[in-house]
PDB file of C-alpha atoms in Angstrom:
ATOM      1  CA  UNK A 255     125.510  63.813-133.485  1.00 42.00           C
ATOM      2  CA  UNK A 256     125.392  60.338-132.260  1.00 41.00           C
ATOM      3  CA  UNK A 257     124.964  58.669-129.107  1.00 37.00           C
ATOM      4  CA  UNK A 258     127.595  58.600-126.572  1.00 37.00           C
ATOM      5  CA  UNK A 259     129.152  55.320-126.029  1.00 39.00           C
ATOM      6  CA  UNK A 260     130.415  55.507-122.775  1.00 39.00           C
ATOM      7  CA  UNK A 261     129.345  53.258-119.409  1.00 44.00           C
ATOM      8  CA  UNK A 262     126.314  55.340-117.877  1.00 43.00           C
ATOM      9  CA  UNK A 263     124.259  53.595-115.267  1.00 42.00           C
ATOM     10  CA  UNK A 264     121.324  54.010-117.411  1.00 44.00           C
ATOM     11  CA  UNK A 265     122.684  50.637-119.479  1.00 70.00           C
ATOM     12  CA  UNK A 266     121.827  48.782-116.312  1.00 80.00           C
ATOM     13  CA  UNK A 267     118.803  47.568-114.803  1.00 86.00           C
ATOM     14  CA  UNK A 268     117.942  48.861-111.525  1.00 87.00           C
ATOM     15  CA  UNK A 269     118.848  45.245-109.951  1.00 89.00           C
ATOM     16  CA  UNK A 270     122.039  45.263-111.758  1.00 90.00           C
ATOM     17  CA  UNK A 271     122.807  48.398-110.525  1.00 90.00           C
ATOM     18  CA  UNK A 272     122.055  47.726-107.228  1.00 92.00           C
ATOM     19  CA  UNK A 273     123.972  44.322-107.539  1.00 93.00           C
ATOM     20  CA  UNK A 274     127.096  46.768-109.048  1.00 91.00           C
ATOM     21  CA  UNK A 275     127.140  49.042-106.495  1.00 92.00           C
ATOM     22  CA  UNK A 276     127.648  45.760-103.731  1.00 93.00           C
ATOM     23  CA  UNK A 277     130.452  44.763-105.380  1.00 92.00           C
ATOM     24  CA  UNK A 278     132.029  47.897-106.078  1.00 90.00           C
ATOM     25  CA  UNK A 279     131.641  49.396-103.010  1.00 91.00           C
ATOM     26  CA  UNK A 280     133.288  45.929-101.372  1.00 90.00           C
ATOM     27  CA  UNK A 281     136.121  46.365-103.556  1.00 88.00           C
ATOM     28  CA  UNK A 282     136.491  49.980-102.868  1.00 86.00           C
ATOM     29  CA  UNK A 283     136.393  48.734 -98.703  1.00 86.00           C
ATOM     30  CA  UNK A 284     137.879  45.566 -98.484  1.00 82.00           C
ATOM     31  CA  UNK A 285     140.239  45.457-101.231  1.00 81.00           C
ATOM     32  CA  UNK A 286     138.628  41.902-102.705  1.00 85.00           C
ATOM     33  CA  UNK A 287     135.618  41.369-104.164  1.00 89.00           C
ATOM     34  CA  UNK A 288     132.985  39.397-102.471  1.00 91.00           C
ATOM     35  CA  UNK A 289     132.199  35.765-102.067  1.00 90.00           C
ATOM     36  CA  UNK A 290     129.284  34.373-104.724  1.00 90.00           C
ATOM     37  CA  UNK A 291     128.017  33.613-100.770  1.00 92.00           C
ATOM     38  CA  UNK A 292     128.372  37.097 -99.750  1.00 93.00           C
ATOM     39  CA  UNK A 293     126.845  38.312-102.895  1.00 94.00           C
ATOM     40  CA  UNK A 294     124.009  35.699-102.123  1.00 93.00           C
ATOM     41  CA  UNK A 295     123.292  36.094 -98.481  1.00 94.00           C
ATOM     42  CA  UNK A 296     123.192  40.075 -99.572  1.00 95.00           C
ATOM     43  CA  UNK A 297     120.610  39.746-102.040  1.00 94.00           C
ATOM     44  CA  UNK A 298     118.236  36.722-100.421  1.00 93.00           C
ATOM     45  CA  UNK A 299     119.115  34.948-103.741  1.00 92.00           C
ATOM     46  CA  UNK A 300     118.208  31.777-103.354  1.00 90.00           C
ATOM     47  CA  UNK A 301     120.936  29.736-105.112  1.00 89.00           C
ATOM     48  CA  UNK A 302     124.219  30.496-106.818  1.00 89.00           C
ATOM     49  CA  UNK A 303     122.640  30.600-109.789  1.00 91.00           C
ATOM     50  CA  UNK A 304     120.723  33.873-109.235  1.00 92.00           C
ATOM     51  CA  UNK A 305     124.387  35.357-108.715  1.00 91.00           C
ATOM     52  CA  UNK A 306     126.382  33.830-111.725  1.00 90.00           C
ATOM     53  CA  UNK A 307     123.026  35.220-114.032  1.00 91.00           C
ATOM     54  CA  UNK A 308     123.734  38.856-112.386  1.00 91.00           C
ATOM     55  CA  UNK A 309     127.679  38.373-113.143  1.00 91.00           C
ATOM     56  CA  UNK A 310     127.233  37.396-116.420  1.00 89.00           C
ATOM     57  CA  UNK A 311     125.039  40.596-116.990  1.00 88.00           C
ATOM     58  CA  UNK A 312     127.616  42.772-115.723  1.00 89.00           C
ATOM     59  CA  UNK A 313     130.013  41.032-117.488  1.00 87.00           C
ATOM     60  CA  UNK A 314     128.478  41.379-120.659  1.00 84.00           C
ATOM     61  CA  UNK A 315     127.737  45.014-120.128  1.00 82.00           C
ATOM     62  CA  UNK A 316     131.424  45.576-119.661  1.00 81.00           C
ATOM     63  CA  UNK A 317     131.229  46.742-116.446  1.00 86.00           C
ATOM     64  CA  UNK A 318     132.992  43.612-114.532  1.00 88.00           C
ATOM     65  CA  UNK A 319     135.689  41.033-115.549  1.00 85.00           C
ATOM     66  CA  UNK A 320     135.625  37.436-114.061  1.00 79.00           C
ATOM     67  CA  UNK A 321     139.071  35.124-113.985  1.00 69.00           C
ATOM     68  CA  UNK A 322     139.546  32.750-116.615  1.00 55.00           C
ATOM     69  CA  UNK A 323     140.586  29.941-113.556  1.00 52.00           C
ATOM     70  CA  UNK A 324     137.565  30.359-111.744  1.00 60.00           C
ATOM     71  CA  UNK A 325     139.461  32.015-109.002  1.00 64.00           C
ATOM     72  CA  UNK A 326     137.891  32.997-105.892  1.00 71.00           C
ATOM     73  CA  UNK A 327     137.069  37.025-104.662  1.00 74.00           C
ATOM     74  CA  UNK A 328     138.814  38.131-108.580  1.00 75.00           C
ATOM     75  CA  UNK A 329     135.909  39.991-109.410  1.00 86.00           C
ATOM     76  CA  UNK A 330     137.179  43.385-111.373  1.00 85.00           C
ATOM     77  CA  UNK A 331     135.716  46.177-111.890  1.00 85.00           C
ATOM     78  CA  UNK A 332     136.215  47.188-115.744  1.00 79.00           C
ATOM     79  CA  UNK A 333     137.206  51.069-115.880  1.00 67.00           C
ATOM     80  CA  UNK A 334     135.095  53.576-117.965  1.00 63.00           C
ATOM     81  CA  UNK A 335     136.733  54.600-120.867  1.00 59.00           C
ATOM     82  CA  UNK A 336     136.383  58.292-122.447  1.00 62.00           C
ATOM     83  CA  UNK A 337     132.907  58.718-123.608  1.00 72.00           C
ATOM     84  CA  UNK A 338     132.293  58.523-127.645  1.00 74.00           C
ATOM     85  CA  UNK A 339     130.118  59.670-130.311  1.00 82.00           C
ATOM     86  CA  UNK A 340     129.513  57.949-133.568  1.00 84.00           C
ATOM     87  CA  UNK A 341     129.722  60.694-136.668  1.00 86.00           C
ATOM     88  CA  UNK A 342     129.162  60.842-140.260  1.00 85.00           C
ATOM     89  CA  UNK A 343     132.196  59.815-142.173  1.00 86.00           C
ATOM     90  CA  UNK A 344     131.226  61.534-144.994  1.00 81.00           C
ATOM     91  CA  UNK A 345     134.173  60.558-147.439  1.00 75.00           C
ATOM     92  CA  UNK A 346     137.584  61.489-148.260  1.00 77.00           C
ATOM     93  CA  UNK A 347     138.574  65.532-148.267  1.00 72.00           C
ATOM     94  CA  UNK A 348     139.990  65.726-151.548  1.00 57.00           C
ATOM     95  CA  UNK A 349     136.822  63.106-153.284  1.00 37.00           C
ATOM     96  CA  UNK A 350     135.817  65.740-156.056  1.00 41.00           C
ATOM     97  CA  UNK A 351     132.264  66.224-154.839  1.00 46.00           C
ATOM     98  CA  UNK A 352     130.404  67.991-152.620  1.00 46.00           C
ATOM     99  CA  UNK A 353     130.504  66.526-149.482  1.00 56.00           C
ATOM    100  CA  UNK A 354     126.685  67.150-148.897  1.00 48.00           C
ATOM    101  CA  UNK A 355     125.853  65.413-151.907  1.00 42.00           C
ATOM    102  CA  UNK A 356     128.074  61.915-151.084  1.00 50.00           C
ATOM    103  CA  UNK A 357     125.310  59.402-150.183  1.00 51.00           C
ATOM    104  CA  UNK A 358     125.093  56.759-147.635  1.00 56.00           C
ATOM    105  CA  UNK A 359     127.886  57.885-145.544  1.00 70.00           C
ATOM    106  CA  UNK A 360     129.488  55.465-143.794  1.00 83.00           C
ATOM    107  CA  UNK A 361     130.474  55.881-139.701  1.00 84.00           C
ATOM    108  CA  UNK A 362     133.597  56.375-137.588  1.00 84.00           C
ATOM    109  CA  UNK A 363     133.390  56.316-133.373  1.00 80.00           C
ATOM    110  CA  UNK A 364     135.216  59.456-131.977  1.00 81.00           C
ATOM    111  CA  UNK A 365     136.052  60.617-128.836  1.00 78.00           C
ATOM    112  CA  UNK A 366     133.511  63.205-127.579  1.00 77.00           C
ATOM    113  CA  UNK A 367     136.783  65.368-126.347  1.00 76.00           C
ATOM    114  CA  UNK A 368     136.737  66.460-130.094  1.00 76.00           C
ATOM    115  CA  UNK A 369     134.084  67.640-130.421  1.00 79.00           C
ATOM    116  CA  UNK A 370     132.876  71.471-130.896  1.00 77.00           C
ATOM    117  CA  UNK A 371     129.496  72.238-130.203  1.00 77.00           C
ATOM    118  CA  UNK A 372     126.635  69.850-132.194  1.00 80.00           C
ATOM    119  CA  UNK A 373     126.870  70.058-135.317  1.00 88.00           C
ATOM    120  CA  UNK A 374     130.020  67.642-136.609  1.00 90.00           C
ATOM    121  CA  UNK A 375     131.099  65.154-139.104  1.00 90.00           C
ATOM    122  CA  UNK A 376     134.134  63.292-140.193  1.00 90.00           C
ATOM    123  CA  UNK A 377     136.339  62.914-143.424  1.00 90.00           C
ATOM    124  CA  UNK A 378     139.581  61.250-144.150  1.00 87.00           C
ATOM    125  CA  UNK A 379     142.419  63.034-145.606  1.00 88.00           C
ATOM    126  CA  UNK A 380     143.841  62.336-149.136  1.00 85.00           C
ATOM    127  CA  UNK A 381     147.392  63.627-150.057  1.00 86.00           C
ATOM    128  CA  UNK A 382     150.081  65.547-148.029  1.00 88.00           C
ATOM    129  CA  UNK A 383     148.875  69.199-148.478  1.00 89.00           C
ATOM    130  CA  UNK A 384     148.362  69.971-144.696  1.00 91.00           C
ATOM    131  CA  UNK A 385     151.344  68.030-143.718  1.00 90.00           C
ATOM    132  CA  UNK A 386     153.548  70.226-141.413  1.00 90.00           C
ATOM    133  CA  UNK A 387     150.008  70.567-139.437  1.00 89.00           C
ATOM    134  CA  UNK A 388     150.303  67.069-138.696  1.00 88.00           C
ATOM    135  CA  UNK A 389     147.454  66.282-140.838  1.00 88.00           C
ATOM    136  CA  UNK A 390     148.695  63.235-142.855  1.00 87.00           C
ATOM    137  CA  UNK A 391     147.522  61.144-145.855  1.00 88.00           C
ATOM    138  CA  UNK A 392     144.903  58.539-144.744  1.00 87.00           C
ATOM    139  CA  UNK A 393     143.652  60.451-141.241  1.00 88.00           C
ATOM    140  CA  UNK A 394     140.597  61.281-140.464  1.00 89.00           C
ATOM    141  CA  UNK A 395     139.890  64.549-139.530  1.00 90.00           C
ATOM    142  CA  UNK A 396     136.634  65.768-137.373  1.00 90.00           C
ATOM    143  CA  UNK A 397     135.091  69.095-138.445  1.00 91.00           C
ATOM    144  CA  UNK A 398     132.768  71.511-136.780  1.00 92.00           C
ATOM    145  CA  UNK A 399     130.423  72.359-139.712  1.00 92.00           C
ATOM    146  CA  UNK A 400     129.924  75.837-139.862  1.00 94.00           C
ATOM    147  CA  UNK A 401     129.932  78.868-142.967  1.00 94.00           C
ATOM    148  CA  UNK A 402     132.523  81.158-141.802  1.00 94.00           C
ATOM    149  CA  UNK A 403     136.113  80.820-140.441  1.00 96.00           C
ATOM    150  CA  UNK A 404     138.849  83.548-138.903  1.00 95.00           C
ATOM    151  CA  UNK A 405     142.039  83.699-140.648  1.00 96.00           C
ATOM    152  CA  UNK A 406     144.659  80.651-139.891  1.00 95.00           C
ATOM    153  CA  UNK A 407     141.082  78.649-139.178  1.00 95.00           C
ATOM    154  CA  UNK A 408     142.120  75.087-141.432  1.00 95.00           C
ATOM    155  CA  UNK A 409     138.662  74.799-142.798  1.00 95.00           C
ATOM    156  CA  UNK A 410     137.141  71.979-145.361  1.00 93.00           C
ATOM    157  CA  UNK A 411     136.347  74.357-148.621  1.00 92.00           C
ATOM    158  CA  UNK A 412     134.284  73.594-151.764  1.00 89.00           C
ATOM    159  CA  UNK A 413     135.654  75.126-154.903  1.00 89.00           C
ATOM    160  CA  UNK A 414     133.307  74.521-157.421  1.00 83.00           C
ATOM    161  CA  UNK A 415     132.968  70.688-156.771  1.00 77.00           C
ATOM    162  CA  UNK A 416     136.265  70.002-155.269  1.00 80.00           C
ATOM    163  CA  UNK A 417     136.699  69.543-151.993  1.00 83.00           C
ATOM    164  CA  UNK A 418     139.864  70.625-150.482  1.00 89.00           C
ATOM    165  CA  UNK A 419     141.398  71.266-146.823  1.00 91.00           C
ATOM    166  CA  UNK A 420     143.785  74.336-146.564  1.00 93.00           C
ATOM    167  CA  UNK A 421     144.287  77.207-143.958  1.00 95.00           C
ATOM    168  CA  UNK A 422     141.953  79.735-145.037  1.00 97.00           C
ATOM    169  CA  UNK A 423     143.225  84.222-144.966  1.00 97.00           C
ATOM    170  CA  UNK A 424     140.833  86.402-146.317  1.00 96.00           C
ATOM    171  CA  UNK A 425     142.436  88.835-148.483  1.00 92.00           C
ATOM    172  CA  UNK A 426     139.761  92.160-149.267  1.00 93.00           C
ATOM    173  CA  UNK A 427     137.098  90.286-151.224  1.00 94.00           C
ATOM    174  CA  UNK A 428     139.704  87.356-151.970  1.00 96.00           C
ATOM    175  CA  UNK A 429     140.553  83.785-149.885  1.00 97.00           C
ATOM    176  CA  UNK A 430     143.931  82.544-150.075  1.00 96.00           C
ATOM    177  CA  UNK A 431     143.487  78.725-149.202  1.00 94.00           C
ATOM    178  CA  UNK A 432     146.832  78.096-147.775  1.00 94.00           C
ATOM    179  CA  UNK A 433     149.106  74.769-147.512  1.00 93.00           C
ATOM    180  CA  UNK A 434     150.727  73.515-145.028  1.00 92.00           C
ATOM    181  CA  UNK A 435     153.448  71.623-147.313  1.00 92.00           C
ATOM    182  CA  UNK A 436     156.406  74.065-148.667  1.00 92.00           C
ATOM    183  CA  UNK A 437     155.588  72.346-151.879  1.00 92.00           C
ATOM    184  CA  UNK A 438     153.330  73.022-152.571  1.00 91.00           C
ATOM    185  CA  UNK A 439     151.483  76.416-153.615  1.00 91.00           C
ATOM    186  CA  UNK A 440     148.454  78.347-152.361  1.00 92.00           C
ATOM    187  CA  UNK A 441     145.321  78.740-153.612  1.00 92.00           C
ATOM    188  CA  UNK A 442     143.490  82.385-154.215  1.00 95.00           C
ATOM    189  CA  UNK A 443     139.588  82.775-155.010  1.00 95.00           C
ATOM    190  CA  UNK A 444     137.173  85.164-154.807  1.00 95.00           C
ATOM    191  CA  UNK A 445     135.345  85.383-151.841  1.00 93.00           C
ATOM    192  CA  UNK A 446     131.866  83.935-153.852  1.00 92.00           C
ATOM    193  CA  UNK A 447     133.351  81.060-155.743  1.00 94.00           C
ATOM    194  CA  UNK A 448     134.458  79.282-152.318  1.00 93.00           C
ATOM    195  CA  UNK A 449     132.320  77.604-149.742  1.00 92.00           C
ATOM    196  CA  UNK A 450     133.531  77.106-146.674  1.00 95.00           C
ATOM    197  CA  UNK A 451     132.117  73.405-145.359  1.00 92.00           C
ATOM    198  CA  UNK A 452     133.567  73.824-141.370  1.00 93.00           C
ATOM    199  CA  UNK A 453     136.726  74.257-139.659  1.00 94.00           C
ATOM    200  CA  UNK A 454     138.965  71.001-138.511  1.00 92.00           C
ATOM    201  CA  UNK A 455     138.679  70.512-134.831  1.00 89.00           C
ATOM    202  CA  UNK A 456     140.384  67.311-134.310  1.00 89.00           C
ATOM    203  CA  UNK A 457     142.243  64.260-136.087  1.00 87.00           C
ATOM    204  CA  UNK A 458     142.649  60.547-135.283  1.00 86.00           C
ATOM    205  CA  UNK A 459     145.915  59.109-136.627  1.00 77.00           C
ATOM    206  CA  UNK A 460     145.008  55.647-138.732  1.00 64.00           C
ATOM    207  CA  UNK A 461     148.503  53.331-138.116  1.00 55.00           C
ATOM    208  CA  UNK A 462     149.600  51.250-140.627  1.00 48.00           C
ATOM    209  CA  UNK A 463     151.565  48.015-140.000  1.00 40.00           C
TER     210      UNK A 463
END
């Protein structure tokens, strides 16, 4: 799993941090930001420069905004976002192959709130089979990888070398790999000629114009 992208105070120095906290905590009490003087006298900087070099910083680390007109106290403070993970994006769900074997994956940043447990990667959808789930052509589905699933799980299945996403009832020493599209029809194996890849977890929608 990747790293989490979020605004820790570990991405600042401790002097930036420090320098945050001064500002922040002025905002929080006073409603303004502080003067470049205030920030100065604070700090025993010994010009403005010193204090424009720790704005920029924080500015660049996304944790402040500045005005575009130079306007005086209209320091912001830049709100933290939901934390993310980058993950595997390990092709499309219906590519032909098995997943494990597609090389050079490419990546896809994902909001940690999806996630279940360590072990996940992501794949985008092809077709309209799991439609009435919400799962639509062209998404991108995150799945916890794993070798088992309940029934009404929607797992990511190999079939030989196809790779296919279905709702998955096991049926005595049978799997019925069910649609969520009345059109189309379900799917019924034995048990040993199906590998189950992981179950779906979570989806982000890709908008087209």
């Amino acid at each position: 799993m990747g790293r989490a992208q979020s605004r820790p105070a570990g991405n600042l120095t401790k002097r930036q941090q420090v320098v945050f906290d001064f500002i922040k905590g002025y905002i929080e009490t006073h409603g303004v930001s502080p003067s470049y003087e205030e920030i100065r006298r604070n700090f025993g900087f010994g010009s403005y420069n010193s204090v424009q070099k720790h704005l920029k910083q924080l500015v660049a680390k996304g944790f402040l905004k500045t005005p575009w007109d130079n306007q005086k106290r209209a320091l912001t403070l830049v709100e933290p976002g939901p934390s993310t993970t980058i993950l595997p994006l390990l092709g499309r769900v219906a590519a032909g192959r098995p997943i494990e074997a597609i090389a050079n994956p490419d990546t896809v940043e994902v909001p940690e709130m999806l996630l279940r447990g360590e072990d996940n990667f992501a794949l985008r959808v092809v077709g309209d089979s799991m439609v009435d789930e919400g799962i639509r052509d062209g998404d991108i589905v995150i799945v916890k990888r794993q070798r088992d699933a309940e029934n009404g799980q929607t797992v990511v299945a190999l079939i030989g070398d196809d790779a296919t996403i279905k709702q998955y009832y096991r049926r005595g020493t049978r799997v019925e790999l069910r649609p969520a599209n009345p059109r189309l029809s379900a799917i019924v194996v034995e048990e040993g000629d199906l590998q189950v890849q992981g179950i779906v977890v979570g989806l982000i929608r890709k908008f087209h114009r």
